[in-house]
Amino acid sequence: MILTVTLNTALDITYRVPSLRAGASHRVSEVLERPGGKGVNVARVLAALGHEVTVTGFSGGPTGRVLRDRLTEVPRVTDALVPVSGATRRTVTLVDDRTGATTHLNEPGPHIAHAEWSAFQEVYEDLLPSASAVALCGSLPPGVPVGAYANLVRTARAARVPVLLDTSGAALRRGVAGRPDLLKPNTEELAELTGSHEPLRATQDARRRGAGTVVASLGADGLLAVTPEGRWRATPPAQLTGNPTGAGDAAVAGLLSALVEHRPWPERLIRATALSAATVLSPTAGDFDHAAYDRFLTTVTVTGVATAA
């Protein structure tokens, strides 16, 4: 079982409009609604790849009930969310069909009380012995300590469970000190963490700050990985247009699935890059174009060098 943690779950709502214009009324051509938050998106992709996944984090209020109902519809995903008194947030994505541009509106999460945070930690510790890997994903809702991810990383490492961290801002700065096995930032998050806008230098600096391995998302340019085993760059076959929401989450799923299958690093990066690209071609986060994924597996290129033994 792979465990994904989403402390700030969401109900993701996607509106498609023919052309988005500020200050104008729009007729929506399509509405899509999915359980979301980064770790939930990761779980859905992992399940589609054939892995058993358990989702934990927080859920509350009417939106939380809808989210949990929708999770029951996803095969191979087990709901271990912790109930809270506050309401789960909604995230709204507006997709402009003419340009492909996306606009995001993210509500704040519910305030998490001390007793609710303690209840989650107990659930997390109980789930770890059955986990082959854990992903800690997304923002922290109000009330959760800023150092929460660092503590969750240390708990996973103490249980000898490989742990991936994918967050941003203060949660990232504090979380990397817990020494996660794998850190998966994008270039903006890397620059905020390290002060460097040069991806390789920033990635190496992030490793020095505590991460065992850093895989940086370079957007349309693919992935850069700096690991104890070597350094690699994975590049998709072409620039793609579509909805990039969830592409980074798909990359996390690819990295985790290949990790638990004990694949070598070049294969991990090919899978992650192919999934990320195939997600851009899908209309909703947490899903991917399966035919495109199969095609990209043979066309993603990886360059780099392994560290000498």
PDB file of C-alpha atoms in Angstrom:
ATOM      1  CA  MET A   1       0.000   0.000   0.000  1.00  0.00           C
ATOM      2  CA  ILE A   2       1.159   3.542  -0.806  1.00  0.00           C
ATOM      3  CA  LEU A   3       0.039   6.228   1.657  1.00  0.00           C
ATOM      4  CA  THR A   4      -0.736   9.761   0.494  1.00  0.00           C
ATOM      5  CA  VAL A   5      -1.255  12.612   2.953  1.00  0.00           C
ATOM      6  CA  THR A   6      -3.347  15.647   1.992  1.00  0.00           C
ATOM      7  CA  LEU A   7      -3.791  17.901   4.992  1.00  0.00           C
ATOM      8  CA  ASN A   8      -5.689  20.491   2.922  1.00  0.00           C
ATOM      9  CA  THR A   9      -8.046  18.368   0.815  1.00  0.00           C
ATOM     10  CA  ALA A  10     -10.380  20.061  -1.646  1.00  0.00           C
ATOM     11  CA  LEU A  11     -13.298  19.502  -3.930  1.00  0.00           C
ATOM     12  CA  ASP A  12     -11.884  20.426  -7.348  1.00  0.00           C
ATOM     13  CA  ILE A  13     -14.347  22.098  -9.713  1.00  0.00           C
ATOM     14  CA  THR A  14     -13.335  22.769 -13.323  1.00  0.00           C
ATOM     15  CA  TYR A  15     -15.319  25.132 -15.557  1.00  0.00           C
ATOM     16  CA  ARG A  16     -14.628  25.226 -19.295  1.00  0.00           C
ATOM     17  CA  VAL A  17     -15.613  28.365 -21.207  1.00  0.00           C
ATOM     18  CA  PRO A  18     -15.191  29.172 -24.921  1.00  0.00           C
ATOM     19  CA  SER A  19     -13.214  32.339 -24.120  1.00  0.00           C
ATOM     20  CA  LEU A  20     -12.477  33.837 -20.705  1.00  0.00           C
ATOM     21  CA  ARG A  21     -12.800  37.629 -20.485  1.00  0.00           C
ATOM     22  CA  ALA A  22     -12.393  39.620 -17.281  1.00  0.00           C
ATOM     23  CA  GLY A  23     -15.533  41.480 -16.227  1.00  0.00           C
ATOM     24  CA  ALA A  24     -17.799  39.573 -18.627  1.00  0.00           C
ATOM     25  CA  SER A  25     -20.552  36.971 -18.179  1.00  0.00           C
ATOM     26  CA  HIS A  26     -19.761  33.498 -19.504  1.00  0.00           C
ATOM     27  CA  ARG A  27     -21.713  30.420 -20.525  1.00  0.00           C
ATOM     28  CA  VAL A  28     -19.952  27.377 -19.132  1.00  0.00           C
ATOM     29  CA  SER A  29     -19.601  24.603 -21.710  1.00  0.00           C
ATOM     30  CA  GLU A  30     -18.615  21.864 -19.230  1.00  0.00           C
ATOM     31  CA  VAL A  31     -18.399  21.366 -15.458  1.00  0.00           C
ATOM     32  CA  LEU A  32     -16.201  18.682 -13.906  1.00  0.00           C
ATOM     33  CA  GLU A  33     -16.071  17.880 -10.182  1.00  0.00           C
ATOM     34  CA  ARG A  34     -13.518  15.652  -8.454  1.00  0.00           C
ATOM     35  CA  PRO A  35     -12.120  15.005  -4.969  1.00  0.00           C
ATOM     36  CA  GLY A  36      -8.827  16.869  -4.894  1.00  0.00           C
ATOM     37  CA  GLY A  37      -5.852  18.293  -3.128  1.00  0.00           C
ATOM     38  CA  LYS A  38      -2.383  17.278  -4.255  1.00  0.00           C
ATOM     39  CA  GLY A  39      -2.179  13.970  -2.405  1.00  0.00           C
ATOM     40  CA  VAL A  40      -5.654  12.934  -3.564  1.00  0.00           C
ATOM     41  CA  ASN A  41      -4.630  13.625  -7.167  1.00  0.00           C
ATOM     42  CA  VAL A  42      -1.495  11.544  -6.615  1.00  0.00           C
ATOM     43  CA  ALA A  43      -3.611   8.708  -5.191  1.00  0.00           C
ATOM     44  CA  ARG A  44      -5.939   8.665  -8.181  1.00  0.00           C
ATOM     45  CA  VAL A  45      -3.041   8.362 -10.627  1.00  0.00           C
ATOM     46  CA  LEU A  46      -1.376   5.658  -8.530  1.00  0.00           C
ATOM     47  CA  ALA A  47      -4.628   3.703  -8.467  1.00  0.00           C
ATOM     48  CA  ALA A  48      -4.931   4.006 -12.249  1.00  0.00           C
ATOM     49  CA  LEU A  49      -1.434   2.492 -12.469  1.00  0.00           C
ATOM     50  CA  GLY A  50      -2.655  -0.509 -10.454  1.00  0.00           C
ATOM     51  CA  HIS A  51      -1.396   0.354  -6.956  1.00  0.00           C
ATOM     52  CA  GLU A  52      -3.385   0.088  -3.748  1.00  0.00           C
ATOM     53  CA  VAL A  53      -3.483   3.518  -2.111  1.00  0.00           C
ATOM     54  CA  THR A  54      -4.697   4.869   1.213  1.00  0.00           C
ATOM     55  CA  VAL A  55      -5.626   8.555   1.451  1.00  0.00           C
ATOM     56  CA  THR A  56      -5.422  10.402   4.747  1.00  0.00           C
ATOM     57  CA  GLY A  57      -5.642  14.008   5.839  1.00  0.00           C
ATOM     58  CA  PHE A  58      -8.672  16.063   6.869  1.00  0.00           C
ATOM     59  CA  SER A  59     -12.249  16.301   5.649  1.00  0.00           C
ATOM     60  CA  GLY A  60     -15.232  18.205   7.017  1.00  0.00           C
ATOM     61  CA  GLY A  61     -18.564  19.852   6.328  1.00  0.00           C
ATOM     62  CA  PRO A  62     -20.865  19.348   3.316  1.00  0.00           C
ATOM     63  CA  THR A  63     -17.969  19.689   0.853  1.00  0.00           C
ATOM     64  CA  GLY A  64     -16.027  17.071   2.773  1.00  0.00           C
ATOM     65  CA  ARG A  65     -18.969  14.666   2.583  1.00  0.00           C
ATOM     66  CA  VAL A  66     -19.140  15.088  -1.192  1.00  0.00           C
ATOM     67  CA  LEU A  67     -15.383  14.520  -1.426  1.00  0.00           C
ATOM     68  CA  ARG A  68     -15.568  11.285   0.579  1.00  0.00           C
ATOM     69  CA  ASP A  69     -18.564  10.052  -1.417  1.00  0.00           C
ATOM     70  CA  ARG A  70     -16.613  10.610  -4.628  1.00  0.00           C
ATOM     71  CA  LEU A  71     -13.576   8.796  -3.248  1.00  0.00           C
ATOM     72  CA  THR A  72     -15.645   5.632  -2.839  1.00  0.00           C
ATOM     73  CA  GLU A  73     -16.036   5.625  -6.624  1.00  0.00           C
ATOM     74  CA  VAL A  74     -12.268   5.308  -7.205  1.00  0.00           C
ATOM     75  CA  PRO A  75     -11.085   1.668  -7.345  1.00  0.00           C
ATOM     76  CA  ARG A  76      -8.050   0.719  -5.224  1.00  0.00           C
ATOM     77  CA  VAL A  77      -8.292   3.888  -3.088  1.00  0.00           C
ATOM     78  CA  THR A  78      -9.039   3.538   0.650  1.00  0.00           C
ATOM     79  CA  ASP A  79     -10.402   6.518   2.588  1.00  0.00           C
ATOM     80  CA  ALA A  80      -8.658   7.138   5.923  1.00  0.00           C
ATOM     81  CA  LEU A  81      -9.470  10.845   6.178  1.00  0.00           C
ATOM     82  CA  VAL A  82      -9.870  12.333   9.653  1.00  0.00           C
ATOM     83  CA  PRO A  83     -13.147  14.251  10.228  1.00  0.00           C
ATOM     84  CA  VAL A  84     -12.946  17.873  11.374  1.00  0.00           C
ATOM     85  CA  SER A  85     -15.539  20.438  12.394  1.00  0.00           C
ATOM     86  CA  GLY A  86     -14.588  22.946   9.686  1.00  0.00           C
ATOM     87  CA  ALA A  87     -15.599  22.721   6.020  1.00  0.00           C
ATOM     88  CA  THR A  88     -13.306  21.276   3.371  1.00  0.00           C
ATOM     89  CA  ARG A  89     -12.354  23.927   0.832  1.00  0.00           C
ATOM     90  CA  ARG A  90     -13.222  24.112  -2.854  1.00  0.00           C
ATOM     91  CA  THR A  91     -10.818  24.931  -5.668  1.00  0.00           C
ATOM     92  CA  VAL A  92     -12.126  26.320  -8.944  1.00  0.00           C
ATOM     93  CA  THR A  93     -10.249  26.086 -12.242  1.00  0.00           C
ATOM     94  CA  LEU A  94     -11.395  28.130 -15.241  1.00  0.00           C
ATOM     95  CA  VAL A  95     -10.216  26.745 -18.576  1.00  0.00           C
ATOM     96  CA  ASP A  96     -10.241  29.001 -21.634  1.00  0.00           C
ATOM     97  CA  ASP A  97     -10.913  26.676 -24.585  1.00  0.00           C
ATOM     98  CA  ARG A  98      -9.657  29.271 -27.071  1.00  0.00           C
ATOM     99  CA  THR A  99      -6.187  29.748 -25.575  1.00  0.00           C
ATOM    100  CA  GLY A 100      -5.877  26.752 -23.233  1.00  0.00           C
ATOM    101  CA  ALA A 101      -5.036  29.141 -20.366  1.00  0.00           C
ATOM    102  CA  THR A 102      -6.159  28.158 -16.862  1.00  0.00           C
ATOM    103  CA  THR A 103      -7.173  30.414 -13.974  1.00  0.00           C
ATOM    104  CA  HIS A 104      -7.259  29.053 -10.426  1.00  0.00           C
ATOM    105  CA  LEU A 105      -9.322  30.151  -7.430  1.00  0.00           C
ATOM    106  CA  ASN A 106      -8.264  28.408  -4.220  1.00  0.00           C
ATOM    107  CA  GLU A 107     -10.303  28.771  -1.037  1.00  0.00           C
ATOM    108  CA  PRO A 108      -8.534  28.629   2.342  1.00  0.00           C
ATOM    109  CA  GLY A 109      -8.810  25.379   4.235  1.00  0.00           C
ATOM    110  CA  PRO A 110     -10.676  24.831   7.517  1.00  0.00           C
ATOM    111  CA  HIS A 111      -9.054  25.707  10.822  1.00  0.00           C
ATOM    112  CA  ILE A 112      -7.670  22.536  12.413  1.00  0.00           C
ATOM    113  CA  ALA A 113      -8.047  22.338  16.177  1.00  0.00           C
ATOM    114  CA  HIS A 114      -5.278  20.913  18.367  1.00  0.00           C
ATOM    115  CA  ALA A 115      -7.340  17.788  19.150  1.00  0.00           C
ATOM    116  CA  GLU A 116      -7.981  17.223  15.424  1.00  0.00           C
ATOM    117  CA  TRP A 117      -4.259  17.498  14.644  1.00  0.00           C
ATOM    118  CA  SER A 118      -3.484  15.002  17.418  1.00  0.00           C
ATOM    119  CA  ALA A 119      -6.118  12.604  16.048  1.00  0.00           C
ATOM    120  CA  PHE A 120      -4.547  12.788  12.596  1.00  0.00           C
ATOM    121  CA  GLN A 121      -1.073  12.020  13.947  1.00  0.00           C
ATOM    122  CA  GLU A 122      -2.408   8.884  15.611  1.00  0.00           C
ATOM    123  CA  VAL A 123      -4.037   7.737  12.351  1.00  0.00           C
ATOM    124  CA  TYR A 124      -0.822   8.481  10.425  1.00  0.00           C
ATOM    125  CA  GLU A 125       1.334   6.473  12.814  1.00  0.00           C
ATOM    126  CA  ASP A 126      -1.115   3.555  12.670  1.00  0.00           C
ATOM    127  CA  LEU A 127      -1.029   3.508   8.848  1.00  0.00           C
ATOM    128  CA  LEU A 128       2.749   3.690   8.380  1.00  0.00           C
ATOM    129  CA  PRO A 129       3.589   0.030   9.199  1.00  0.00           C
ATOM    130  CA  SER A 130       1.452  -1.088   6.227  1.00  0.00           C
ATOM    131  CA  ALA A 131       2.888   1.486   3.803  1.00  0.00           C
ATOM    132  CA  SER A 132       5.569   0.817   1.182  1.00  0.00           C
ATOM    133  CA  ALA A 133       6.022   4.589   0.677  1.00  0.00           C
ATOM    134  CA  VAL A 134       4.373   7.827   1.798  1.00  0.00           C
ATOM    135  CA  ALA A 135       3.771  11.122   0.012  1.00  0.00           C
ATOM    136  CA  LEU A 136       3.254  14.332   1.993  1.00  0.00           C
ATOM    137  CA  CYS A 137       1.586  16.766  -0.378  1.00  0.00           C
ATOM    138  CA  GLY A 138       0.230  20.278  -0.556  1.00  0.00           C
ATOM    139  CA  SER A 139      -0.411  23.250   1.682  1.00  0.00           C
ATOM    140  CA  LEU A 140      -1.044  23.302   5.413  1.00  0.00           C
ATOM    141  CA  PRO A 141      -4.535  24.349   6.564  1.00  0.00           C
ATOM    142  CA  PRO A 142      -4.839  26.979   9.298  1.00  0.00           C
ATOM    143  CA  GLY A 143      -4.081  25.642  12.749  1.00  0.00           C
ATOM    144  CA  VAL A 144      -1.546  23.016  11.628  1.00  0.00           C
ATOM    145  CA  PRO A 145       1.985  23.822  12.890  1.00  0.00           C
ATOM    146  CA  VAL A 146       4.329  25.164  10.211  1.00  0.00           C
ATOM    147  CA  GLY A 147       6.816  22.428  11.136  1.00  0.00           C
ATOM    148  CA  ALA A 148       4.231  19.674  10.674  1.00  0.00           C
ATOM    149  CA  TYR A 149       5.839  18.151   7.587  1.00  0.00           C
ATOM    150  CA  ALA A 150       9.263  17.945   9.222  1.00  0.00           C
ATOM    151  CA  ASN A 151       7.737  15.935  12.059  1.00  0.00           C
ATOM    152  CA  LEU A 152       5.762  13.693   9.681  1.00  0.00           C
ATOM    153  CA  VAL A 153       8.924  13.065   7.651  1.00  0.00           C
ATOM    154  CA  ARG A 154      10.836  12.062  10.774  1.00  0.00           C
ATOM    155  CA  THR A 155       8.020   9.748  11.848  1.00  0.00           C
ATOM    156  CA  ALA A 156       8.044   7.986   8.474  1.00  0.00           C
ATOM    157  CA  ARG A 157      11.824   7.653   8.483  1.00  0.00           C
ATOM    158  CA  ALA A 158      11.723   6.207  12.002  1.00  0.00           C
ATOM    159  CA  ALA A 159       9.283   3.598  10.676  1.00  0.00           C
ATOM    160  CA  ARG A 160      11.709   2.921   7.752  1.00  0.00           C
ATOM    161  CA  VAL A 161       9.140   4.049   5.173  1.00  0.00           C
ATOM    162  CA  PRO A 162      10.481   6.071   2.194  1.00  0.00           C
ATOM    163  CA  VAL A 163       8.914   9.534   2.264  1.00  0.00           C
ATOM    164  CA  LEU A 164       8.371  12.101  -0.497  1.00  0.00           C
ATOM    165  CA  LEU A 165       7.639  15.757   0.273  1.00  0.00           C
ATOM    166  CA  ASP A 166       5.840  18.047  -2.188  1.00  0.00           C
ATOM    167  CA  THR A 167       4.903  21.414  -0.698  1.00  0.00           C
ATOM    168  CA  SER A 168       5.926  25.075  -0.841  1.00  0.00           C
ATOM    169  CA  GLY A 169       6.754  28.183   1.161  1.00  0.00           C
ATOM    170  CA  ALA A 170       7.430  27.946   4.882  1.00  0.00           C
ATOM    171  CA  ALA A 171       6.173  24.340   4.963  1.00  0.00           C
ATOM    172  CA  LEU A 172       8.872  23.430   2.429  1.00  0.00           C
ATOM    173  CA  ARG A 173      11.627  25.338   4.234  1.00  0.00           C
ATOM    174  CA  ARG A 174      10.793  23.648   7.514  1.00  0.00           C
ATOM    175  CA  GLY A 175       9.943  20.279   5.985  1.00  0.00           C
ATOM    176  CA  VAL A 176      13.249  19.742   4.196  1.00  0.00           C
ATOM    177  CA  ALA A 177      14.982  19.863   7.587  1.00  0.00           C
ATOM    178  CA  GLY A 178      13.245  16.574   8.413  1.00  0.00           C
ATOM    179  CA  ARG A 179      15.439  14.977   5.696  1.00  0.00           C
ATOM    180  CA  PRO A 180      12.834  13.514   3.305  1.00  0.00           C
ATOM    181  CA  ASP A 181      14.061  10.744   1.035  1.00  0.00           C
ATOM    182  CA  LEU A 182      12.683  12.630  -1.973  1.00  0.00           C
ATOM    183  CA  LEU A 183      11.810  16.285  -2.501  1.00  0.00           C
ATOM    184  CA  LYS A 184       9.702  17.256  -5.545  1.00  0.00           C
ATOM    185  CA  PRO A 185       9.585  21.070  -5.975  1.00  0.00           C
ATOM    186  CA  ASN A 186       8.992  23.111  -9.106  1.00  0.00           C
ATOM    187  CA  THR A 187      11.440  25.824 -10.213  1.00  0.00           C
ATOM    188  CA  GLU A 188       9.592  28.617  -8.374  1.00  0.00           C
ATOM    189  CA  GLU A 189       9.524  26.631  -5.133  1.00  0.00           C
ATOM    190  CA  LEU A 190      13.212  25.774  -5.547  1.00  0.00           C
ATOM    191  CA  ALA A 191      14.118  29.417  -6.067  1.00  0.00           C
ATOM    192  CA  GLU A 192      12.117  30.424  -2.987  1.00  0.00           C
ATOM    193  CA  LEU A 193      13.849  27.717  -0.934  1.00  0.00           C
ATOM    194  CA  THR A 194      17.421  28.312  -2.108  1.00  0.00           C
ATOM    195  CA  GLY A 195      17.507  31.832  -3.569  1.00  0.00           C
ATOM    196  CA  SER A 196      18.850  30.472  -6.873  1.00  0.00           C
ATOM    197  CA  HIS A 197      17.005  30.599 -10.200  1.00  0.00           C
ATOM    198  CA  GLU A 198      19.487  28.232 -11.891  1.00  0.00           C
ATOM    199  CA  PRO A 199      17.791  24.791 -11.650  1.00  0.00           C
ATOM    200  CA  LEU A 200      20.880  22.610 -11.239  1.00  0.00           C
ATOM    201  CA  ARG A 201      22.484  24.847  -8.629  1.00  0.00           C
ATOM    202  CA  ALA A 202      19.185  25.168  -6.759  1.00  0.00           C
ATOM    203  CA  THR A 203      18.573  21.413  -6.865  1.00  0.00           C
ATOM    204  CA  GLN A 204      22.027  20.675  -5.484  1.00  0.00           C
ATOM    205  CA  ASP A 205      21.515  23.284  -2.756  1.00  0.00           C
ATOM    206  CA  ALA A 206      18.178  21.693  -1.790  1.00  0.00           C
ATOM    207  CA  ARG A 207      19.978  18.390  -1.287  1.00  0.00           C
ATOM    208  CA  ARG A 208      22.508  20.056   0.983  1.00  0.00           C
ATOM    209  CA  ARG A 209      19.609  21.385   3.067  1.00  0.00           C
ATOM    210  CA  GLY A 210      18.516  17.837   3.930  1.00  0.00           C
ATOM    211  CA  ALA A 211      16.746  16.081   1.047  1.00  0.00           C
ATOM    212  CA  GLY A 212      18.168  12.717   0.032  1.00  0.00           C
ATOM    213  CA  THR A 213      17.104  13.209  -3.605  1.00  0.00           C
ATOM    214  CA  VAL A 214      15.619  16.229  -5.359  1.00  0.00           C
ATOM    215  CA  VAL A 215      13.510  15.923  -8.503  1.00  0.00           C
ATOM    216  CA  ALA A 216      12.672  19.368  -9.841  1.00  0.00           C
ATOM    217  CA  SER A 217       9.733  19.994 -12.158  1.00  0.00           C
ATOM    218  CA  LEU A 218      10.836  22.225 -15.036  1.00  0.00           C
ATOM    219  CA  GLY A 219       7.346  22.683 -16.441  1.00  0.00           C
ATOM    220  CA  ALA A 220       7.144  21.940 -20.148  1.00  0.00           C
ATOM    221  CA  ASP A 221      10.892  21.172 -20.140  1.00  0.00           C
ATOM    222  CA  GLY A 222      10.530  18.019 -18.039  1.00  0.00           C
ATOM    223  CA  LEU A 223      12.320  16.918 -14.866  1.00  0.00           C
ATOM    224  CA  LEU A 224      15.772  17.329 -13.356  1.00  0.00           C
ATOM    225  CA  ALA A 225      16.919  14.786 -10.760  1.00  0.00           C
ATOM    226  CA  VAL A 226      19.936  14.981  -8.466  1.00  0.00           C
ATOM    227  CA  THR A 227      20.282  11.750  -6.491  1.00  0.00           C
ATOM    228  CA  PRO A 228      22.959   9.851  -4.555  1.00  0.00           C
ATOM    229  CA  GLU A 229      23.151   7.510  -7.581  1.00  0.00           C
ATOM    230  CA  GLY A 230      23.675  10.214 -10.212  1.00  0.00           C
ATOM    231  CA  ARG A 231      22.165  13.161 -12.048  1.00  0.00           C
ATOM    232  CA  TRP A 232      19.612  12.966 -14.874  1.00  0.00           C
ATOM    233  CA  ARG A 233      17.388  15.175 -17.023  1.00  0.00           C
ATOM    234  CA  ALA A 234      14.145  13.855 -18.573  1.00  0.00           C
ATOM    235  CA  THR A 235      12.615  15.752 -21.493  1.00  0.00           C
ATOM    236  CA  PRO A 236       9.135  15.247 -23.012  1.00  0.00           C
ATOM    237  CA  PRO A 237       8.980  14.741 -26.793  1.00  0.00           C
ATOM    238  CA  ALA A 238       7.221  18.032 -27.567  1.00  0.00           C
ATOM    239  CA  GLN A 239       5.685  21.166 -26.087  1.00  0.00           C
ATOM    240  CA  LEU A 240       2.079  20.393 -25.158  1.00  0.00           C
ATOM    241  CA  THR A 241      -0.964  22.600 -24.815  1.00  0.00           C
ATOM    242  CA  GLY A 242      -3.772  21.763 -22.406  1.00  0.00           C
ATOM    243  CA  ASN A 243      -4.591  21.911 -18.703  1.00  0.00           C
ATOM    244  CA  PRO A 244      -1.393  21.691 -16.610  1.00  0.00           C
ATOM    245  CA  THR A 245      -3.340  21.367 -13.329  1.00  0.00           C
ATOM    246  CA  GLY A 246      -2.233  18.148 -11.650  1.00  0.00           C
ATOM    247  CA  ALA A 247       0.766  17.532 -13.917  1.00  0.00           C
ATOM    248  CA  GLY A 248       3.135  17.808 -10.954  1.00  0.00           C
ATOM    249  CA  ASP A 249       0.942  15.446  -8.928  1.00  0.00           C
ATOM    250  CA  ALA A 250       1.078  12.910 -11.757  1.00  0.00           C
ATOM    251  CA  ALA A 251       4.871  13.180 -11.730  1.00  0.00           C
ATOM    252  CA  VAL A 252       4.850  12.414  -7.990  1.00  0.00           C
ATOM    253  CA  ALA A 253       2.696   9.336  -8.664  1.00  0.00           C
ATOM    254  CA  GLY A 254       5.120   8.192 -11.345  1.00  0.00           C
ATOM    255  CA  LEU A 255       8.102   8.594  -9.037  1.00  0.00           C
ATOM    256  CA  LEU A 256       6.394   6.754  -6.171  1.00  0.00           C
ATOM    257  CA  SER A 257       5.106   3.890  -8.289  1.00  0.00           C
ATOM    258  CA  ALA A 258       8.530   3.306  -9.818  1.00  0.00           C
ATOM    259  CA  LEU A 259      10.152   3.608  -6.384  1.00  0.00           C
ATOM    260  CA  VAL A 260       8.075   0.811  -4.852  1.00  0.00           C
ATOM    261  CA  GLU A 261       8.688  -1.282  -7.986  1.00  0.00           C
ATOM    262  CA  HIS A 262      12.455  -0.777  -7.489  1.00  0.00           C
ATOM    263  CA  ARG A 263      12.987   0.729 -10.954  1.00  0.00           C
ATOM    264  CA  PRO A 264      16.304   2.464 -11.759  1.00  0.00           C
ATOM    265  CA  TRP A 265      16.324   6.252 -11.833  1.00  0.00           C
ATOM    266  CA  PRO A 266      16.136   6.734 -15.608  1.00  0.00           C
ATOM    267  CA  GLU A 267      12.977   4.573 -15.712  1.00  0.00           C
ATOM    268  CA  ARG A 268      11.471   6.480 -12.780  1.00  0.00           C
ATOM    269  CA  LEU A 269      11.984   9.772 -14.604  1.00  0.00           C
ATOM    270  CA  ILE A 270      10.597   8.454 -17.886  1.00  0.00           C
ATOM    271  CA  ARG A 271       7.431   7.288 -16.133  1.00  0.00           C
ATOM    272  CA  ALA A 272       7.034  10.518 -14.174  1.00  0.00           C
ATOM    273  CA  THR A 273       7.586  12.709 -17.234  1.00  0.00           C
ATOM    274  CA  ALA A 274       5.253  10.634 -19.405  1.00  0.00           C
ATOM    275  CA  LEU A 275       2.501  10.797 -16.777  1.00  0.00           C
ATOM    276  CA  SER A 276       2.959  14.520 -16.315  1.00  0.00           C
ATOM    277  CA  ALA A 277       2.711  15.150 -20.059  1.00  0.00           C
ATOM    278  CA  ALA A 278      -0.311  12.863 -20.411  1.00  0.00           C
ATOM    279  CA  THR A 279      -2.044  14.754 -17.589  1.00  0.00           C
ATOM    280  CA  VAL A 280      -1.725  18.034 -19.506  1.00  0.00           C
ATOM    281  CA  LEU A 281      -3.835  16.395 -22.225  1.00  0.00           C
ATOM    282  CA  SER A 282      -6.577  15.459 -19.725  1.00  0.00           C
ATOM    283  CA  PRO A 283      -9.318  17.940 -18.789  1.00  0.00           C
ATOM    284  CA  THR A 284      -9.141  17.352 -15.012  1.00  0.00           C
ATOM    285  CA  ALA A 285      -6.448  17.111 -12.343  1.00  0.00           C
ATOM    286  CA  GLY A 286      -5.779  13.617 -11.070  1.00  0.00           C
ATOM    287  CA  ASP A 287      -6.444  11.986 -14.436  1.00  0.00           C
ATOM    288  CA  PHE A 288      -4.309  11.333 -17.509  1.00  0.00           C
ATOM    289  CA  ASP A 289      -4.685  10.379 -21.137  1.00  0.00           C
ATOM    290  CA  HIS A 290      -3.792   6.658 -21.098  1.00  0.00           C
ATOM    291  CA  ALA A 291      -3.050   6.378 -24.828  1.00  0.00           C
ATOM    292  CA  ALA A 292      -0.790   9.432 -24.676  1.00  0.00           C
ATOM    293  CA  TYR A 293       0.961   8.010 -21.601  1.00  0.00           C
ATOM    294  CA  ASP A 294       1.781   4.756 -23.420  1.00  0.00           C
ATOM    295  CA  ARG A 295       3.094   6.760 -26.359  1.00  0.00           C
ATOM    296  CA  PHE A 296       5.199   9.086 -24.227  1.00  0.00           C
ATOM    297  CA  LEU A 297       6.848   6.151 -22.433  1.00  0.00           C
ATOM    298  CA  THR A 298       8.716   5.441 -25.667  1.00  0.00           C
ATOM    299  CA  THR A 299       9.463   9.041 -26.638  1.00  0.00           C
ATOM    300  CA  VAL A 300      10.627  10.729 -23.410  1.00  0.00           C
ATOM    301  CA  THR A 301      14.412  11.166 -23.504  1.00  0.00           C
ATOM    302  CA  VAL A 302      16.726  10.896 -20.482  1.00  0.00           C
ATOM    303  CA  THR A 303      20.297  12.162 -20.349  1.00  0.00           C
ATOM    304  CA  GLY A 304      22.714  12.132 -17.444  1.00  0.00           C
ATOM    305  CA  VAL A 305      25.346  10.183 -15.660  1.00  0.00           C
ATOM    306  CA  ALA A 306      25.450   7.722 -12.781  1.00  0.00           C
ATOM    307  CA  THR A 307      27.786   8.299  -9.860  1.00  0.00           C
ATOM    308  CA  ALA A 308      30.852   6.075  -9.997  1.00  0.00           C
ATOM    309  CA  ALA A 309      30.732   3.280  -7.429  1.00  0.00           C
TER     310      ALA A 309
END
